[in-house]
Short mmCIF file of C-alpha atoms and ligand atoms in Angstrom, two decimals:
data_model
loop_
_atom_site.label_atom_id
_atom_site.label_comp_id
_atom_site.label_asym_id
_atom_site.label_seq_id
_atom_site.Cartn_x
_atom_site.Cartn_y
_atom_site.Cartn_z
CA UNK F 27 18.62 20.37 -25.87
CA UNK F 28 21.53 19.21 -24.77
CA UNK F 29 21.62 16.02 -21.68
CA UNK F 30 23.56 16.99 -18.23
CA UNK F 31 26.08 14.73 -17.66
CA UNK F 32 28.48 14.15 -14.58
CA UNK F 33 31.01 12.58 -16.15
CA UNK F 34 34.22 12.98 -14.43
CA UNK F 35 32.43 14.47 -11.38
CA UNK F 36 32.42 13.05 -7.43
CA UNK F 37 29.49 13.68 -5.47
CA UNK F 38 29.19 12.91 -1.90
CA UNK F 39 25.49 11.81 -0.61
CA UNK F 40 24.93 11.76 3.25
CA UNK F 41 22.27 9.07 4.19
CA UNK F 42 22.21 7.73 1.06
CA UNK F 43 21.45 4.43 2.60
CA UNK F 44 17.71 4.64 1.24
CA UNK F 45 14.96 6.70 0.81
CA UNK F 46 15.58 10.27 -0.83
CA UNK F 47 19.74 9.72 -0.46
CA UNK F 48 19.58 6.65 -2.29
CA UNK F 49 17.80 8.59 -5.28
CA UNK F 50 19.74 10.87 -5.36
CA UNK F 51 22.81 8.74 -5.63
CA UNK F 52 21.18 6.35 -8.21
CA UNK F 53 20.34 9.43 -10.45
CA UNK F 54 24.01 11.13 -10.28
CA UNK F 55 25.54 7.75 -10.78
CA UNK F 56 23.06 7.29 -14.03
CA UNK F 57 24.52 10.66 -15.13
CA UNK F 58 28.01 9.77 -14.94
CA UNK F 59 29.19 11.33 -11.38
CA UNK F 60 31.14 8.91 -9.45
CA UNK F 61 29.42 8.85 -5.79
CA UNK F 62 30.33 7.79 -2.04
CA UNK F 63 27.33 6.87 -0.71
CA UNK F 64 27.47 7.70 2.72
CA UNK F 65 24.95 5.98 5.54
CA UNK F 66 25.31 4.86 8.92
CA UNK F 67 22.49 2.51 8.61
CA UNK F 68 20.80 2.95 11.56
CA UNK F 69 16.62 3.61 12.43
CA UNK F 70 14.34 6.18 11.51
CA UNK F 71 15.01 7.52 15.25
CA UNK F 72 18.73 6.98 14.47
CA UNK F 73 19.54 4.40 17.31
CA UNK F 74 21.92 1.29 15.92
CA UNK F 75 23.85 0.93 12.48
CA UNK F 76 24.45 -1.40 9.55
CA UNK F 77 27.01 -1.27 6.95
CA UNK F 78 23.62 -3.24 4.50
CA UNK F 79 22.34 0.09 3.69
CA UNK F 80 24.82 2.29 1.77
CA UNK F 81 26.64 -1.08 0.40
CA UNK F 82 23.43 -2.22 -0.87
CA UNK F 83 23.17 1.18 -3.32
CA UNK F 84 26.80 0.73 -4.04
CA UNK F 85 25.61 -2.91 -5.29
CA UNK F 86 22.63 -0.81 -7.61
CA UNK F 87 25.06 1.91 -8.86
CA UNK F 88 27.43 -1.01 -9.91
CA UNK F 89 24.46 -2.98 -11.73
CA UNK F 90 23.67 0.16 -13.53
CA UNK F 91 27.30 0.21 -15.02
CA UNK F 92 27.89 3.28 -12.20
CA UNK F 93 31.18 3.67 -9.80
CA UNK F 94 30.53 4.23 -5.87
CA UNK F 95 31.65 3.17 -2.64
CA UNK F 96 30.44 2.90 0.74
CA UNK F 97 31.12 5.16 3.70
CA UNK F 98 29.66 4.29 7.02
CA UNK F 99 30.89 7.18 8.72
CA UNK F 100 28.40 9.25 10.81
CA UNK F 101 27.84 12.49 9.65
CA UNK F 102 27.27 14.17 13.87
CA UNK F 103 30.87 14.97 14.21
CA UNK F 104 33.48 16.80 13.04
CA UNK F 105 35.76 13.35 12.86
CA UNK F 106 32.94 11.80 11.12
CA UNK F 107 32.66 14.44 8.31
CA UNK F 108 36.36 14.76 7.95
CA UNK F 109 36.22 11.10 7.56
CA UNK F 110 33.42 11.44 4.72
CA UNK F 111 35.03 13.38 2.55
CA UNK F 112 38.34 11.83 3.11
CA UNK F 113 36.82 8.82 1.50
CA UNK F 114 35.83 10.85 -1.68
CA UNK F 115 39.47 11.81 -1.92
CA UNK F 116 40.77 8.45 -1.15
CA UNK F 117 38.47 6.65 -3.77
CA UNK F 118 38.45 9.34 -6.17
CA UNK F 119 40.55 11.94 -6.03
CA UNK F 120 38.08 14.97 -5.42
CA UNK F 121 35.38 16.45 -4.59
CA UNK F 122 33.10 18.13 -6.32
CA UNK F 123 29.30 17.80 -5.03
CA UNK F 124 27.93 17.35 -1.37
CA UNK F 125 24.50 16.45 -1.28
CA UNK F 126 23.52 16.80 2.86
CA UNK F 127 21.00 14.77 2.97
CA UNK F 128 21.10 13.08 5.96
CA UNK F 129 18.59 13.09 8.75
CA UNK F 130 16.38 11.38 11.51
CA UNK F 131 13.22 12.37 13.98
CA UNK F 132 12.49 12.30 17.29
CA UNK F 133 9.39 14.09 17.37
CA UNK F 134 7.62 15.13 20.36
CA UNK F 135 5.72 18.19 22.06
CA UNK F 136 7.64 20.95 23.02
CA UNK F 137 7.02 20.59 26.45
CA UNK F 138 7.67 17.31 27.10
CA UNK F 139 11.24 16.66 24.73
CA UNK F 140 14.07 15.34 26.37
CA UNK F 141 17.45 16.91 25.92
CA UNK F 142 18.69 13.71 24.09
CA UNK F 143 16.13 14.29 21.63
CA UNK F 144 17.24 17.73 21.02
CA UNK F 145 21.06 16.79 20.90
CA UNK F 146 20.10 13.60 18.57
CA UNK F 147 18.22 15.73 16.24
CA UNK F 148 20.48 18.36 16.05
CA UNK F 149 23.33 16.55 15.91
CA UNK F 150 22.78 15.22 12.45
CA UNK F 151 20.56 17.62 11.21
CA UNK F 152 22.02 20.91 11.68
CA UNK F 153 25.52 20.11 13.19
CA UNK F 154 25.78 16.72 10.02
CA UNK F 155 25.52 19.92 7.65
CA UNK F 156 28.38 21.85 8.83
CA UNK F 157 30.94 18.78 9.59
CA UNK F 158 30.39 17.31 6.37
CA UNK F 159 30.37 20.50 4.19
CA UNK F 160 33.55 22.38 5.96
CA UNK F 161 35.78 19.84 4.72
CA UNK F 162 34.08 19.75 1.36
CA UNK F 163 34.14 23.35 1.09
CA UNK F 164 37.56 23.94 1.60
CA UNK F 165 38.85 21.34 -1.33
CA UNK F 166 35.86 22.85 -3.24
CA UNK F 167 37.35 26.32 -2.49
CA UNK F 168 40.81 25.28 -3.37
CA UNK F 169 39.82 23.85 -6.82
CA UNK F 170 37.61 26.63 -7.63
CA UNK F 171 34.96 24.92 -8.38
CA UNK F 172 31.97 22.57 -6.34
CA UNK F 173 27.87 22.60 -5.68
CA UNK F 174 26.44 21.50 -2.07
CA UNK F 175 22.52 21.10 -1.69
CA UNK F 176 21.46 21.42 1.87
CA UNK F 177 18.09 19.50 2.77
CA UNK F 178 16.03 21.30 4.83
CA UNK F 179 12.24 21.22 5.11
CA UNK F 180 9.00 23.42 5.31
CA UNK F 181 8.63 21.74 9.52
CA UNK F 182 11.19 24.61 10.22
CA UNK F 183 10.59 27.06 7.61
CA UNK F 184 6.85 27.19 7.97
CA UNK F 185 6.19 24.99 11.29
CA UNK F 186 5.07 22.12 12.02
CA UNK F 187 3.67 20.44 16.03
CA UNK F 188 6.14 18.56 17.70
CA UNK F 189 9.57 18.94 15.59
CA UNK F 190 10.63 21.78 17.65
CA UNK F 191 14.28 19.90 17.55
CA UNK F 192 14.02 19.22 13.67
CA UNK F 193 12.42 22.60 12.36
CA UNK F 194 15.20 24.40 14.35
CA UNK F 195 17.80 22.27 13.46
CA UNK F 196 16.53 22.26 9.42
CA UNK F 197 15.79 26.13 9.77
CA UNK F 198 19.46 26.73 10.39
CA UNK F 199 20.41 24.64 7.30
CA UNK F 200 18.68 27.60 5.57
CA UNK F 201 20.65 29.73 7.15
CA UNK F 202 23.41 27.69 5.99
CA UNK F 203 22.93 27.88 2.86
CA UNK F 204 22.55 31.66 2.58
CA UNK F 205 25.86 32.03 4.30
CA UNK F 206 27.99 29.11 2.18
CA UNK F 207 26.55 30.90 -1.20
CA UNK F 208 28.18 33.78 -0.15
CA UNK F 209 31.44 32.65 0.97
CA UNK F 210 31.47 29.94 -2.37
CA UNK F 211 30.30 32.48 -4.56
CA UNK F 212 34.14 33.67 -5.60
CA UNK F 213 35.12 30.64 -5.55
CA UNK F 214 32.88 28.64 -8.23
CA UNK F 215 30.62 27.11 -5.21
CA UNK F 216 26.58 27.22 -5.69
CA UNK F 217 25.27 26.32 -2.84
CA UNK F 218 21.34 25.41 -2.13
CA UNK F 219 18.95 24.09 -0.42
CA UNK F 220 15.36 21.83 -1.15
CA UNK F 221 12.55 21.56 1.14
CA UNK F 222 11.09 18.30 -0.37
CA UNK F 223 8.33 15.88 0.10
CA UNK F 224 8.71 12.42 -0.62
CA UNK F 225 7.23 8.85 0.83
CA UNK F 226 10.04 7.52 2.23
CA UNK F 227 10.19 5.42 5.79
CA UNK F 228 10.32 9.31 6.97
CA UNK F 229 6.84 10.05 6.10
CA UNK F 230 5.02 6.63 6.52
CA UNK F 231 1.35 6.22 6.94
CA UNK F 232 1.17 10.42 6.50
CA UNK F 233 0.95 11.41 3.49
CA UNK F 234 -2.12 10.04 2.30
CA UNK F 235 -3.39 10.08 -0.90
CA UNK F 236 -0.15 12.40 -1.78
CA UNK F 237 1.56 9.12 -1.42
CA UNK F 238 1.69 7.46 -4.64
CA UNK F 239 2.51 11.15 -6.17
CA UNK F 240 5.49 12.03 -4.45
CA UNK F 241 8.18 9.30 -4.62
CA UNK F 242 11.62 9.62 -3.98
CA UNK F 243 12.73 9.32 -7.73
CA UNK F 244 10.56 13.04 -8.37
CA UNK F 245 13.05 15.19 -5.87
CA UNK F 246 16.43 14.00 -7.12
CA UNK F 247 16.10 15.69 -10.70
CA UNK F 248 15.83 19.54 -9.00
CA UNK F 249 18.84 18.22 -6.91
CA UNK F 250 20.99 16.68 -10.46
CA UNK F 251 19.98 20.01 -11.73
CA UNK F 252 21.05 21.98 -8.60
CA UNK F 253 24.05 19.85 -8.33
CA UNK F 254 25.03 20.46 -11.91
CA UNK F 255 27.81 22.79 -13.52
CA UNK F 256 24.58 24.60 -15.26
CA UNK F 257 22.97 25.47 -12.48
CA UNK F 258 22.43 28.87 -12.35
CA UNK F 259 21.73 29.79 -8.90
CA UNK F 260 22.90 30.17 -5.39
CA UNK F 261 21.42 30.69 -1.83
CA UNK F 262 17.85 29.77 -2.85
CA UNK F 263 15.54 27.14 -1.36
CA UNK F 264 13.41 25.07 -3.22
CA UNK F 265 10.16 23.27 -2.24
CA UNK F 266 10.10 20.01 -4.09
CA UNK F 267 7.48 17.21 -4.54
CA UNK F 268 6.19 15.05 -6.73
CA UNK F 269 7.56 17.03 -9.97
CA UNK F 270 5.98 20.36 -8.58
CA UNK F 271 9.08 22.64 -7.78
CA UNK F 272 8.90 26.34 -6.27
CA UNK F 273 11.24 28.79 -4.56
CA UNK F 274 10.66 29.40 -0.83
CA UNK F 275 12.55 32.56 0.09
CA UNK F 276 12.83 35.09 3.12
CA UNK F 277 11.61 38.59 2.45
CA UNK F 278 11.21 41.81 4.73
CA UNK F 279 8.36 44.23 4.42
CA UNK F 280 8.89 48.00 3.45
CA UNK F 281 8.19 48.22 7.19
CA UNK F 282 7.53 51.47 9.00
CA UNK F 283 9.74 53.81 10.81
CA UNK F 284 8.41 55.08 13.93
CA UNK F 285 7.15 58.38 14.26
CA UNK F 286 7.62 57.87 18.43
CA UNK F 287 9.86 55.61 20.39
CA UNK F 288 7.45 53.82 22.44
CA UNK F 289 5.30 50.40 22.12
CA UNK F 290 2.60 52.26 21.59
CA UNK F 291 3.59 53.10 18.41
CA UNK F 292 4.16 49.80 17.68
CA UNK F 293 0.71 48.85 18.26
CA UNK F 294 -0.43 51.16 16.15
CA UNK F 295 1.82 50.98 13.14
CA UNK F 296 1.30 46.99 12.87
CA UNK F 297 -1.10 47.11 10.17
CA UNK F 298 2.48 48.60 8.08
CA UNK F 299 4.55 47.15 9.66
CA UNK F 300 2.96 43.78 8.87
CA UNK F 301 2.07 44.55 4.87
CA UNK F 302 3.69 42.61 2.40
CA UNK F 303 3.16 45.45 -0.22
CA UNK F 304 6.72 46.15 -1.77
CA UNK F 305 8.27 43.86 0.49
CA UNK F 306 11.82 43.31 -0.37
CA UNK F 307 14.06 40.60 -0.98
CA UNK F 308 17.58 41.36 0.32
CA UNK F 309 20.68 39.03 -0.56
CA UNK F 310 22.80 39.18 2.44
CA UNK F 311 23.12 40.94 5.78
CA UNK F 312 24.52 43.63 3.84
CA UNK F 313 21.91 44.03 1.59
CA UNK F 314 19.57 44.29 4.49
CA UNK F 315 21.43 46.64 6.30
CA UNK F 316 21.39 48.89 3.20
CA UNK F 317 17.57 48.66 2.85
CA UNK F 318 17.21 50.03 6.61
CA UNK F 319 19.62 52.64 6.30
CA UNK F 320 17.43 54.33 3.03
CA UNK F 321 14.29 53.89 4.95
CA UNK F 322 15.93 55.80 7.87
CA UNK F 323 17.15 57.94 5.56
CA UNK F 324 14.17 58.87 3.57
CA UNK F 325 12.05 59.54 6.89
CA UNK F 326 14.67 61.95 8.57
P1 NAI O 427 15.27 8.20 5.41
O1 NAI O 427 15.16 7.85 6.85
O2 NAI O 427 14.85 7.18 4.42
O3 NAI O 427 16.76 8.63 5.05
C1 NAI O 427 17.63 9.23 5.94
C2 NAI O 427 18.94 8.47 5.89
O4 NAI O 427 19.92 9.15 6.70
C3 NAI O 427 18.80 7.05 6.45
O5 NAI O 427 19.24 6.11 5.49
C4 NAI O 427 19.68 7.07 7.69
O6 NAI O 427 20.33 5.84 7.97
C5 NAI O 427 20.68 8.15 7.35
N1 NAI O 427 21.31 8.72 8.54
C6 NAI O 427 20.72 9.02 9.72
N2 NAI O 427 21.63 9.49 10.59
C7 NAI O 427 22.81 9.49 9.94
C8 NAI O 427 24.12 9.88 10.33
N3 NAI O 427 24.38 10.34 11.56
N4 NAI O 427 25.12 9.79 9.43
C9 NAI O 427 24.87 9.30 8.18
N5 NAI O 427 23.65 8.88 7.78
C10 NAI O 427 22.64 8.99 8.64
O7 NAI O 427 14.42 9.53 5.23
P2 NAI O 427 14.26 10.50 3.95
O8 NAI O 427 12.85 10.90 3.91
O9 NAI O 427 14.88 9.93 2.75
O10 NAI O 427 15.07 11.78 4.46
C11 NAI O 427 16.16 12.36 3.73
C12 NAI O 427 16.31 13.79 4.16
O11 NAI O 427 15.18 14.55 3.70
C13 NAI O 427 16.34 14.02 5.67
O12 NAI O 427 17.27 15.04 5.97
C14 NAI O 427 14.95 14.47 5.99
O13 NAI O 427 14.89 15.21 7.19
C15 NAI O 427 14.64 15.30 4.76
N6 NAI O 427 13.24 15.53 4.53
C16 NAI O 427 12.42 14.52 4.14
C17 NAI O 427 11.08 14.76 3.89
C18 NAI O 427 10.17 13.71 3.37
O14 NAI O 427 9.01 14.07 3.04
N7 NAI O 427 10.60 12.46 3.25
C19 NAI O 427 10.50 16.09 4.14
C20 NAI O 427 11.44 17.10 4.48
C21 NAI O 427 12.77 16.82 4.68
#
């Protein structure tokens, strides 16, 4: 079986300060890829900043006979991600990996979330994902060749109480991620996504007895692998923890076309409408569309 290397590779890991980012970096770098590890440094919340944080994994990488360098640069605006990836080029000439990694809370009910907490959350979350990646995309598109993994997380696909901010925000990384894979796919770009769980500063004190299962260091091999020239898929979302991985994906039911117009109907059909027998999987918007028009077209 043969090892996957990086060598001769750059990978780019947002909030790679500590926690997941910093695992990811350390196992790239072990691999041969040459990494800017990017962090701002700042709180779980994301108030202040430090340059300690991504200089002190630059400082690992280098002990492990790895190449990085620091990037403080925040990943909330355009400026910042332009900035991000011009460091790549500066210290190494290309780009060929983004990890978005990324990410802070500032959890609260629904009802009683500030605006600031909304702009905060989706500023890095959602808005970190598309600064950092455009400019990565379009030397990855010119080169023909590059692999982004989004990070997004079951609070928005499944739902979870009061990260109404962050499970929007990560939700649209899904989205994201279906869309890049599309526009990357004739160009040699994979992209995907994970939905881990890890103990980092993130999850303190709630995890449990999950804790001492799910560190850091068993997420970052799906992302090597996802991140890798082998890796043989694109648009998919993984749920990783602890060494368990499993695809999360968005399906549509065979559905039910309405015999009558009306709500009514609605209520009534529900029970079809809501069965997951033969549901389908569709690729794209396209794909989708296609899946309607037969069903429309089989009932006429
Ligand atoms: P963490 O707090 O240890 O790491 C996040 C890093 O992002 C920090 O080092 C922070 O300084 C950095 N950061 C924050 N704002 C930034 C900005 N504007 N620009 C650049 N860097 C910035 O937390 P963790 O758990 O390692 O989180 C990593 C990612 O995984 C996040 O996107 C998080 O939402 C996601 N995630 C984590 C889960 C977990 O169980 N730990 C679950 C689901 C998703």
């Amino acid at each position: 079986m043969s090892v996957m290397h990086f060598d001769g590779r750059v990978a780019i890991i947002t909030g790679a300060g500590g926690g997941l980012g910093r695992s990811h970096a350390l196992e790239l770098a072990r691999r041969g890829a040459r990494i800017v590890v990017n962090d701002v440094g700042g709180s779980l919340h994301g108030d202040g900043v430090s340059r300690d944080a991504a200089q002190g994994v630059v400082d690992e990488i280098a002990a492990l006979g790895g190449t990085a360098v620091a990037n403080h640069d925040t990943v909330a605006t355009a400026e910042g991600g332009q900035a991000i990836v011009q460091a790549a080029l500066d210290a190494f000439g290309q780009v060929d990996i983004l990890v978005n990694n990324a990410g802070i809370l500032r959890d609260k009910a629904f009802h009683k979330m500030d605006p600031h907490m909304i702009d905060a959350v989706v500023d890095v979350h959602l808005k970190g994902g598309l600064f950092v990646s455009q400019p990565a995309f379009r030397v990855m598109r010119e080169n023909g060749y590059g692999r982004i993994v989004n990070t997004t997380s079951a609070s928005g696909l499944f739902g979870n109480f009061g990260q109404a901010n962050y499970g929007a925000a990560k939700a649209g990384l899904a989205g994201l991620t279906r869309v890049l894979a599309l526009e990357g796919q004739a160009y040699g770009i994979k992209v995907n996504a994970i939905a881990p769980i890890a103990a980092t500063r993130m999850t303190a004190g709630i995890l449990g007895e999950l804790t001492i299962r799910v560190g850091p260091d068993s997420v970052s091999p799906v992302v090597a692998y996802l991140c890798h020239e082998e890796c043989a898929v694109s648009g998919n979302i993984y749920s990783v923890a602890g060494g368990r991985v499993a695809r999360i994906f968005v399906a549509e039911t065979a559905g039910a076309v309405l015999a009558e117009l009306t709500p009514e109907e609605v209520r009534d059909q529900l029970v079809t409408i809501e069965s997951q027998d033969g549901y389908h999987l569709p690729t794209s918007l396209d794909a989708a569309t296609a899946i309607i028009a037969e069903a429309l077209a089989e009932s006429a």
